[in-house]
Every structure is written in C-alpha cells, then in structure tokens.
Short mmCIF file of C-alpha atoms in Angstrom, two decimals:
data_model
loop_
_atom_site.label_atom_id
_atom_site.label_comp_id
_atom_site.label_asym_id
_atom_site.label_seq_id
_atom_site.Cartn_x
_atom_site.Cartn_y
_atom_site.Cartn_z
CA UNK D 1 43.32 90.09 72.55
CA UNK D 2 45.18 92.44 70.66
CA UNK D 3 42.36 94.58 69.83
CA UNK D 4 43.11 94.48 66.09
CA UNK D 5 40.84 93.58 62.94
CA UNK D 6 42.68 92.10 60.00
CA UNK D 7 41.23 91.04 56.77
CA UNK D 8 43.71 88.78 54.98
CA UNK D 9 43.03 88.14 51.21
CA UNK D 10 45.46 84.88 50.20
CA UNK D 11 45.27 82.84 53.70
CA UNK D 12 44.62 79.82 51.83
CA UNK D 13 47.55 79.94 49.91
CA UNK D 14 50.92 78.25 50.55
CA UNK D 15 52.86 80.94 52.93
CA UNK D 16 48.97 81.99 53.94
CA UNK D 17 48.93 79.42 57.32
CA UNK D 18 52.48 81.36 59.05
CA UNK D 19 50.42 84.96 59.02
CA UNK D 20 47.69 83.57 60.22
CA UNK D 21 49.21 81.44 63.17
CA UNK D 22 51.79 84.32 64.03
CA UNK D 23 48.50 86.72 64.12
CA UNK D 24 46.51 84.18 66.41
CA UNK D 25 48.91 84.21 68.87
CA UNK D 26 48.58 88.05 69.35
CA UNK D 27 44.72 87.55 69.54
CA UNK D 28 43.87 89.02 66.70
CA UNK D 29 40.44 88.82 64.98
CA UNK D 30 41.01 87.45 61.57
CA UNK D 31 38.59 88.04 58.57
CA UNK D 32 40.00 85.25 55.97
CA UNK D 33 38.00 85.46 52.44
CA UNK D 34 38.49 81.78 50.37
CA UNK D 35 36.92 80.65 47.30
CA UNK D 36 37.64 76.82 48.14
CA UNK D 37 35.35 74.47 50.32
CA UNK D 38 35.28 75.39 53.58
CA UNK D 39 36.97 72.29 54.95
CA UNK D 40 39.85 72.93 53.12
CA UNK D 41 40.83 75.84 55.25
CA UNK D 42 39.67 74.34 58.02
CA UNK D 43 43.35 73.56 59.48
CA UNK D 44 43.48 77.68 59.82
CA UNK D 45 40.89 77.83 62.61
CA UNK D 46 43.85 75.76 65.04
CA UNK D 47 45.96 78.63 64.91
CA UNK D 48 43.40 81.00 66.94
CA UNK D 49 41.31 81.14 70.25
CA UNK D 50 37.16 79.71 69.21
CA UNK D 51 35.24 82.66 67.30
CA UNK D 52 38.66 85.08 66.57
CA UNK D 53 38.35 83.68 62.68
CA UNK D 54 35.53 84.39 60.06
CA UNK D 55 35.60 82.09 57.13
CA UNK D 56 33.69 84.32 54.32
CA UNK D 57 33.33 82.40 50.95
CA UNK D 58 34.19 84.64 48.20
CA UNK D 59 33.39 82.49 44.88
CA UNK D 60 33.63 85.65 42.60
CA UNK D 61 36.56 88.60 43.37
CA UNK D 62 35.03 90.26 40.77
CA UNK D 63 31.93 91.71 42.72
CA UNK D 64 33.46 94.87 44.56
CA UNK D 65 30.43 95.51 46.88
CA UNK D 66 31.07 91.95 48.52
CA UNK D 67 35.27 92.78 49.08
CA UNK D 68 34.16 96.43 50.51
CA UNK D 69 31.62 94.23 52.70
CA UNK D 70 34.93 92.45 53.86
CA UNK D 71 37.31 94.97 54.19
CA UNK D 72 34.62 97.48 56.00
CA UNK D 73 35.36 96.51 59.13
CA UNK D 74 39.25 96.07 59.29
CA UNK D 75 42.04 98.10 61.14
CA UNK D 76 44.43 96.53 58.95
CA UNK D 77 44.18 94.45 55.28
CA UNK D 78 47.07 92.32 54.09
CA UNK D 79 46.89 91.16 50.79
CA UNK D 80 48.91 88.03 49.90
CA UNK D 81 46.99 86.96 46.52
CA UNK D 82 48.24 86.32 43.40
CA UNK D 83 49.77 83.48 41.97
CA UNK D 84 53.05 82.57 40.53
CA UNK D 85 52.04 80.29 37.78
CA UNK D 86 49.58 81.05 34.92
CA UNK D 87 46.09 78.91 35.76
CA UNK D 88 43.21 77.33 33.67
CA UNK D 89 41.10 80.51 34.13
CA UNK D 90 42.99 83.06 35.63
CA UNK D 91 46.31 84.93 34.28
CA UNK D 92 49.09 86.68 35.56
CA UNK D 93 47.35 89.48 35.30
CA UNK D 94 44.08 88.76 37.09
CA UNK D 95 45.36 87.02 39.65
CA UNK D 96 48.58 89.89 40.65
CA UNK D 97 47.47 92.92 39.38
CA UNK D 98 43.63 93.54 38.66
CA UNK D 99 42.34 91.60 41.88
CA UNK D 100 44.88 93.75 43.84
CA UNK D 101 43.88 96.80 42.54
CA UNK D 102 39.73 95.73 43.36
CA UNK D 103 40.83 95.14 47.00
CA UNK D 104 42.95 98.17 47.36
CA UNK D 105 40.11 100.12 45.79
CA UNK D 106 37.79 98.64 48.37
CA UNK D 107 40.39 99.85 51.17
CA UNK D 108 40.05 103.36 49.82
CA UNK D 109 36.47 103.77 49.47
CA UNK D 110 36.23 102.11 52.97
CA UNK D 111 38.91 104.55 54.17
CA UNK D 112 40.90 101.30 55.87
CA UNK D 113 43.65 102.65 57.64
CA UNK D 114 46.51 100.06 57.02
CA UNK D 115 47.31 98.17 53.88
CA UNK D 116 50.06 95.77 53.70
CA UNK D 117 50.94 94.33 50.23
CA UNK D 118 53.18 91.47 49.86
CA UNK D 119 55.60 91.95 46.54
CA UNK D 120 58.96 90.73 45.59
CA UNK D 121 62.71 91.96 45.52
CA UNK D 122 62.97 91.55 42.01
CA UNK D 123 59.85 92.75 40.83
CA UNK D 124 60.65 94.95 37.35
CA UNK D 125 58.28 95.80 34.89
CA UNK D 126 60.92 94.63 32.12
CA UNK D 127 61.32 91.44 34.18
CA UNK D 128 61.08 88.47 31.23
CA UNK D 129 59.14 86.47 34.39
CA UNK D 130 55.42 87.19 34.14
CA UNK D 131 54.99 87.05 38.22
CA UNK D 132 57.85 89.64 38.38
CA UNK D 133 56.62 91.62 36.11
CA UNK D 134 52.39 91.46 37.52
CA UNK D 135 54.44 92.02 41.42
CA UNK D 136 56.10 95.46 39.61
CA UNK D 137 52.10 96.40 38.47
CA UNK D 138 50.88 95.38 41.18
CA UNK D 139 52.93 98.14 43.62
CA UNK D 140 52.36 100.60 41.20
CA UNK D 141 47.92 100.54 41.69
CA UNK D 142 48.48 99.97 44.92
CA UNK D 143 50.51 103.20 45.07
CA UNK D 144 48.06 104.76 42.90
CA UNK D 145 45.19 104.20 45.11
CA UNK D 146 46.37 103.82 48.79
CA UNK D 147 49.40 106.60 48.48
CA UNK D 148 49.49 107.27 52.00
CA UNK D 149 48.25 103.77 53.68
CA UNK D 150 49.84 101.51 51.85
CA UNK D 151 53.04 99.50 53.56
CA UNK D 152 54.76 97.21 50.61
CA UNK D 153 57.18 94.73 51.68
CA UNK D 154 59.70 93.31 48.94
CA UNK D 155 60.92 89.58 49.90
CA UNK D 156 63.22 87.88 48.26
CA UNK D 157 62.30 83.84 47.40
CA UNK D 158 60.99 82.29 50.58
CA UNK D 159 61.81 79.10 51.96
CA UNK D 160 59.48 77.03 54.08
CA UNK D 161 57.98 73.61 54.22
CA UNK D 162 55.58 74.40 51.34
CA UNK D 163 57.60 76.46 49.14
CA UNK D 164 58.12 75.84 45.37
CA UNK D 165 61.58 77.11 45.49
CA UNK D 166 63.66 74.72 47.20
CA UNK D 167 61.19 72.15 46.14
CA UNK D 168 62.46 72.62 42.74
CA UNK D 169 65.61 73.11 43.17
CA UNK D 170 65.82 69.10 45.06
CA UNK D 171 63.37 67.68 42.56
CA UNK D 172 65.67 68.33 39.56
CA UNK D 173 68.23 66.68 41.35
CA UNK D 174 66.94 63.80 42.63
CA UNK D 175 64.89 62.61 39.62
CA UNK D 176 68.86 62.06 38.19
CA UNK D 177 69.14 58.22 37.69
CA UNK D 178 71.78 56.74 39.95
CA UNK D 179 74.00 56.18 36.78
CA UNK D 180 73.81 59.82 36.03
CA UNK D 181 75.85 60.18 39.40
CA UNK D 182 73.63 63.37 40.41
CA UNK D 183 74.12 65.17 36.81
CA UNK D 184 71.90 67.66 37.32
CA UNK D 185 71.03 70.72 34.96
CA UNK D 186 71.75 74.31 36.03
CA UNK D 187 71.50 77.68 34.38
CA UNK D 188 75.58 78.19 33.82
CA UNK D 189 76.41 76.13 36.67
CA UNK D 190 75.13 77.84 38.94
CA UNK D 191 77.88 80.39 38.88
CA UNK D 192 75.90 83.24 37.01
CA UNK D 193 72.72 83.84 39.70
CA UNK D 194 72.89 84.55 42.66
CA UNK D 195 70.04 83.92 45.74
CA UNK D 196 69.55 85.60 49.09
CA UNK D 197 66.25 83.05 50.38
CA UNK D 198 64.53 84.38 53.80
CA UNK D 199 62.59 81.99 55.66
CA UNK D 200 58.57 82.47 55.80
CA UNK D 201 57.98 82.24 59.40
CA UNK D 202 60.76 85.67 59.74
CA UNK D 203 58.67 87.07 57.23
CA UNK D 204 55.77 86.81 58.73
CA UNK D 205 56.75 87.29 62.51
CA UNK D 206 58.32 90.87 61.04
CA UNK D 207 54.90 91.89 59.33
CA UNK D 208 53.03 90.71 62.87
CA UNK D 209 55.19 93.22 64.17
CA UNK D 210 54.91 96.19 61.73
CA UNK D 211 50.62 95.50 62.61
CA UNK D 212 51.32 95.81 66.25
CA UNK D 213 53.01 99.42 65.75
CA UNK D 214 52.10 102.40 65.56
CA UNK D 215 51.32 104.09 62.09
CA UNK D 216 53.92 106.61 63.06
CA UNK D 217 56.60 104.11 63.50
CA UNK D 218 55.94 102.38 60.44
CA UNK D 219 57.88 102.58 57.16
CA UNK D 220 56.12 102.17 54.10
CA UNK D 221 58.53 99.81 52.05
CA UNK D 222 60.39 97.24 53.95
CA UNK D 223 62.90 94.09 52.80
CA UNK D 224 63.31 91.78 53.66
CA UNK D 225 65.59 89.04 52.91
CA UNK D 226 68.06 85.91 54.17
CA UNK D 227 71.19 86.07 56.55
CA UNK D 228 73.36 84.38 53.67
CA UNK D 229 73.74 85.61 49.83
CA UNK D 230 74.66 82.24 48.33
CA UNK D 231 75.40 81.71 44.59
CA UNK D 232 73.12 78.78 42.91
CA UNK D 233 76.21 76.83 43.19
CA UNK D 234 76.40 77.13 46.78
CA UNK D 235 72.67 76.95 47.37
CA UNK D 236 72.74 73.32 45.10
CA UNK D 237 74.80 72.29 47.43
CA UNK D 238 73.64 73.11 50.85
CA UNK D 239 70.75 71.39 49.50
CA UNK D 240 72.14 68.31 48.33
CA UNK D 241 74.47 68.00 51.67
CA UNK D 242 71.08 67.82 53.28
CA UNK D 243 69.18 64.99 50.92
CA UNK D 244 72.35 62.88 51.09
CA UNK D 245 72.26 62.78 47.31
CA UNK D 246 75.23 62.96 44.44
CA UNK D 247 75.70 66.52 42.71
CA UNK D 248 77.40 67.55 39.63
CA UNK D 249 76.38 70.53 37.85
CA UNK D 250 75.82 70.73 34.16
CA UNK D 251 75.01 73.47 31.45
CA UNK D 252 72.18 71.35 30.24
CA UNK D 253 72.17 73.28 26.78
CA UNK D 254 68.89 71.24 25.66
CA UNK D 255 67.44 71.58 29.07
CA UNK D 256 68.12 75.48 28.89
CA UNK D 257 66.46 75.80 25.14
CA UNK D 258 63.52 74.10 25.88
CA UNK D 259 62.73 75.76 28.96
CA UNK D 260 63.37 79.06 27.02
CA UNK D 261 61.29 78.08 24.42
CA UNK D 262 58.06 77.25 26.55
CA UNK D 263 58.89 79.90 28.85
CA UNK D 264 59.33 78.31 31.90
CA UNK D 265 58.41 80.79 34.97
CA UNK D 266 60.40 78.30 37.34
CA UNK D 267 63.43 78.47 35.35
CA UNK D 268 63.58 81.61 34.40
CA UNK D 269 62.55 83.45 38.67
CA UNK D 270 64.51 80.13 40.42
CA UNK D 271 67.37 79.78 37.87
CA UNK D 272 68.45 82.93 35.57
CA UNK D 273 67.31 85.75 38.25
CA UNK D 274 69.65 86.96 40.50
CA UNK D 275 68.50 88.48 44.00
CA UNK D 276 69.62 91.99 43.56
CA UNK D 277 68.21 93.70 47.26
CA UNK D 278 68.34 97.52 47.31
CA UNK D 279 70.68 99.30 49.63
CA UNK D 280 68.84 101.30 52.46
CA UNK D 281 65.46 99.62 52.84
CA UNK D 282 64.79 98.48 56.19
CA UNK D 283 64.85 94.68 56.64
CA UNK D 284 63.87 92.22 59.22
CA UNK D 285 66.75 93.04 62.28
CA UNK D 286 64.74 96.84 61.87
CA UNK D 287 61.82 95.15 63.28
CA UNK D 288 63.37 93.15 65.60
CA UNK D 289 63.30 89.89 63.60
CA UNK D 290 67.03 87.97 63.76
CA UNK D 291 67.15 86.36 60.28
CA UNK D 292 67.05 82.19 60.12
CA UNK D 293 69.61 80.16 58.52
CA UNK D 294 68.40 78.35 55.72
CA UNK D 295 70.32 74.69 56.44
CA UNK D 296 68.72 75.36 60.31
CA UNK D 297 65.42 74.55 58.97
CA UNK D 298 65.25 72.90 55.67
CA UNK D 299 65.76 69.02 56.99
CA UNK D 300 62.31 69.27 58.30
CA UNK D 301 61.29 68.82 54.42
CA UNK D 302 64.03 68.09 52.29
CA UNK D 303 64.68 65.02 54.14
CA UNK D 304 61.71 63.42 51.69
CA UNK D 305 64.41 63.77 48.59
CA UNK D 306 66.57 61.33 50.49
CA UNK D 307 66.94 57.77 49.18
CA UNK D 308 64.84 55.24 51.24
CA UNK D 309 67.37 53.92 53.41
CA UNK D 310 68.78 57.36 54.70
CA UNK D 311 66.25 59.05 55.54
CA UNK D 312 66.30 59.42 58.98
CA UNK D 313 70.45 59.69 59.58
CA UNK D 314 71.65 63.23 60.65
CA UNK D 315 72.72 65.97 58.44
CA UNK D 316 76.36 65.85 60.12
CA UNK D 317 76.85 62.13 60.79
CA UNK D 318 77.47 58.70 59.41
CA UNK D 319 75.37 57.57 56.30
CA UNK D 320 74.08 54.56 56.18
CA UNK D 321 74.35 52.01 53.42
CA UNK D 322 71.93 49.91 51.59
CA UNK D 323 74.81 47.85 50.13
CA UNK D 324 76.32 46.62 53.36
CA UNK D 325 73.13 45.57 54.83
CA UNK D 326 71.88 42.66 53.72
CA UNK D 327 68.26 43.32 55.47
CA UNK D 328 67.94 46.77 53.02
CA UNK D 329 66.90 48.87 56.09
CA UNK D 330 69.85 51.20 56.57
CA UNK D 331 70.77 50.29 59.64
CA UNK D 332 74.37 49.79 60.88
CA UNK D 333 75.50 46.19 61.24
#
C-alpha cells in the first residue's frame, strides 16, 4: 500500500480509467465520486486490490456539504472533470469552471493538502474554443482558492484508445467515398497548425509520480507534452499510413464555413489551434517519464478505420488486396 488517500473527481470519464489503474498499482486507496449507474464504472474496480476503491454516487455536484464529505478524508484530490463539448443540461461553464471551483472550495475548507488540476496547453481566456477558454477560468479559481496547494498540469491533446482527437482526425478521412480517392478536408492543408499529441498513459504515469513525492519536490505547474511536434499535414499522414487508407488534402472552403458558422469545438481545438508549449515548464522526462511515440501505439485503435480486408496486415508490410482475391478475404493467393 502506498499509504495515500486520493479522491478523483472525473474517473468515469474517457482518460479517467489510466489514473486510476496507474494509482492501483501503487496501492493507493481511491475515493471515485460518479453520477452514472454503478455498473457502469464497474470495469474501474479491476484496476485495484478488493476494498482499495469507494464508489460514492454523487447525482447532484451542486450540494457542497456532500463534495467536502468526499474530499474530507484525502491526502491528495485530482480533479479531471469537465467536458469538452457543450451537453443537454450542462455548459461549458458548469461543467469546467463552476464545478471546479465547488471542489477546490471543498479542498480549502477541508484544508486538503494536495490538489492536482488537469488543464490544457492552450488554454487562453481569448481562446475562440469554449473548452479553452472554461480550462483558462478554470486555473484562475483554482489559483484563487488553493494558492499554495494547488499543482496544475497543462497537456497538450492526448492520444489514447478513447480519445476524440485522433478519432476525428481518421473519421473525416475514411468516411471519403472510394471515388473521392481519400479527398479529405483540412483547415489550410494542414500546413497552418501545428500539434505536439502526448500519450495518456505518460500523462498519467508522470502525475502518479508527482503524488508519490514529496510536497517539497513538487512544482506547481508542469507540461507536459509529445516527443514529436508534427504539422497537421504530417500528423494526417502518420495516421493514414496506419489505416491503410488514400489521403489528399483539401481546403474544403464549404466545409470550413459551415463549421465556422455552427461553431464547431472539434474544428476549431483539433484543426485551427496550434500547440504553442511554453518554454521552461517542466515536462514529463522531469519526472522521470520518457515520452511515447505516437505511431508506437496508435494501431491498437486506428486499425478499426481500415477497409475490411486489411485489417489485420502490418503497419510496415505487404497490403493485401480485395481485387486479386477472388474469395474477398484479403489473404495472399
């Protein structure tokens, strides 16, 4: 056991599952607050030894008395909620800014002596993304109210088996017809933005490791961010080698008005931001964390984009060919 209490607000969330295996390896006792049914987080309790995780429903964030219940007990908090697209009764705001500030309220009045608070490398308050802007608010009343315990770590766009970015980014190509020879709509080409994508499980391995320290050791803003700075181009493309699938950029000028016009938050954070890290901050190698290669990981789930009959050939190898097999399999003849 590592003798450490952790309440982790956003478990349940898409990047949630890689803290909370990466702390149940270290033996850590987990308090993990959800508003969903309680067999939907379920797959979290695999991650730790029998008794080390306490499922709390939380239907309503709003009530302060139940998150200073939650966080009462807790060496350290790490707050990963928020959202990055608007929902049916929640906005930008509630979700990234004003449920942050209730839980980092709680952390004060509870006098918790560790809060970690998951932002973003581009977060700017004149951002036109609403989740880059609500991640800028959000370090500011976390600032405000935990001055001296709060640790904020900037990352840039993470990839991982459940991401949205690279998800995106192979969806928009691969729903190009076969005629359309991989035509595929891009913000400029791809020649104007520029991405720097760290892999979850680095991201989460490094915060494991700024818990285990001492407070002493720690720094109180960290980023971290990928091995490779790759223009969209570049990225299109590493992507594309891996799904086997045709790719020829495009300006898309109807493609880029209408997604201007109805606001798209996946255009405008995956397409028209660039990655712009800032010079001094310590990063993942500062907490002994070697940074993974995005095209070392990304077959795992990319391979899904492929067409039927390649989907299981190597990244470096022969393709296989529908049209020379008469049996439609793949396989060589």
């Amino acid at each position: 056991s590592s003798g450490i209490n952790a309440e982790y607000g956003g478990a349940t969330g898409r990047m949630g599952r890689y803290l909370v295996n990466s702390l149940g390896q270290m033996g850590t006792q987990m308090i993990i607050p959800h508003r969903c049914d309680r067999l939907s987080c379920q797959y979290l309790k695999l991650s730790s030894d029998l008794g080390q995780q306490h499922h709390v429903y939380t239907p309503d964030f709003n009530d302060e008395d139940h998150l200073r219940e939650l966080v009462k007990y807790s060496d350290v908090v790490v707050n990963l909620t928020g959202t990055d697209r608007i929902r049916v009764h929640h906005s930008f705001m509630d979700s990234n800014v004003t449920l942050t500030h209730k839980i980092a309220r709680a952390c004060k009045e509870m006098e918790v002596p560790c809060f970690i608070h998951m932002s973003h490398i581009n977060a700017d308050i004149n951002s036109p993304s609403h989740f880059l802007k609500t991640k800028a608010l959000s370090e500011e009343v976390v600032l405000h109210e935990l001055p001296q315990s709060a640790i904020i770590i900037r990352t840039s766009d993470c990839f991982h088996a459940h991401d949205r970015f690279t998800h995106y980014l192979a969806r928009i190509n691969a729903v190009a017809k076969l005629i359309e020879r991989g035509r595929t709509p891009i913000y400029k080409k791809g020649l104007a933005t520029y991405k720097q994508p760290v892999f979850a499980t680095d991201v989460f391995r490094a915060m494991t490791n700024i818990i285990m320290m001492n407070d002493r050791d720690r720094e109180r803003l960290y980023q971290f961010i990928g091995p490779r700075n790759y223009s969209l181009h570049e990225f299109m493309t590493s992507i594309t080698n891996i799904t086997s699938r045709p790719y020829r950029p495009v300006t898309g000028r109807y493609n880029q008005l209408w997604n201007t016009i109805i606001g798209s938050e996946s255009y405008i954070r995956y397409q028209k931001t660039t990655d712009i890290p800032t010079p001094g901050l310590p990063g993942l190698e500062d907490v002994g964390i070697a940074p993974t290669h995005f095209e070392d990981k990304a077959l795992h789930w990319l391979r899904s984009y492929r067409i039927f009959w390649q989907v299981w050939d190597p990244v470096d190898g022969q393709k296989s060919s529908v049209y020379g097999n008469v049996m439609g399999t793949g396989e060589f003849l």
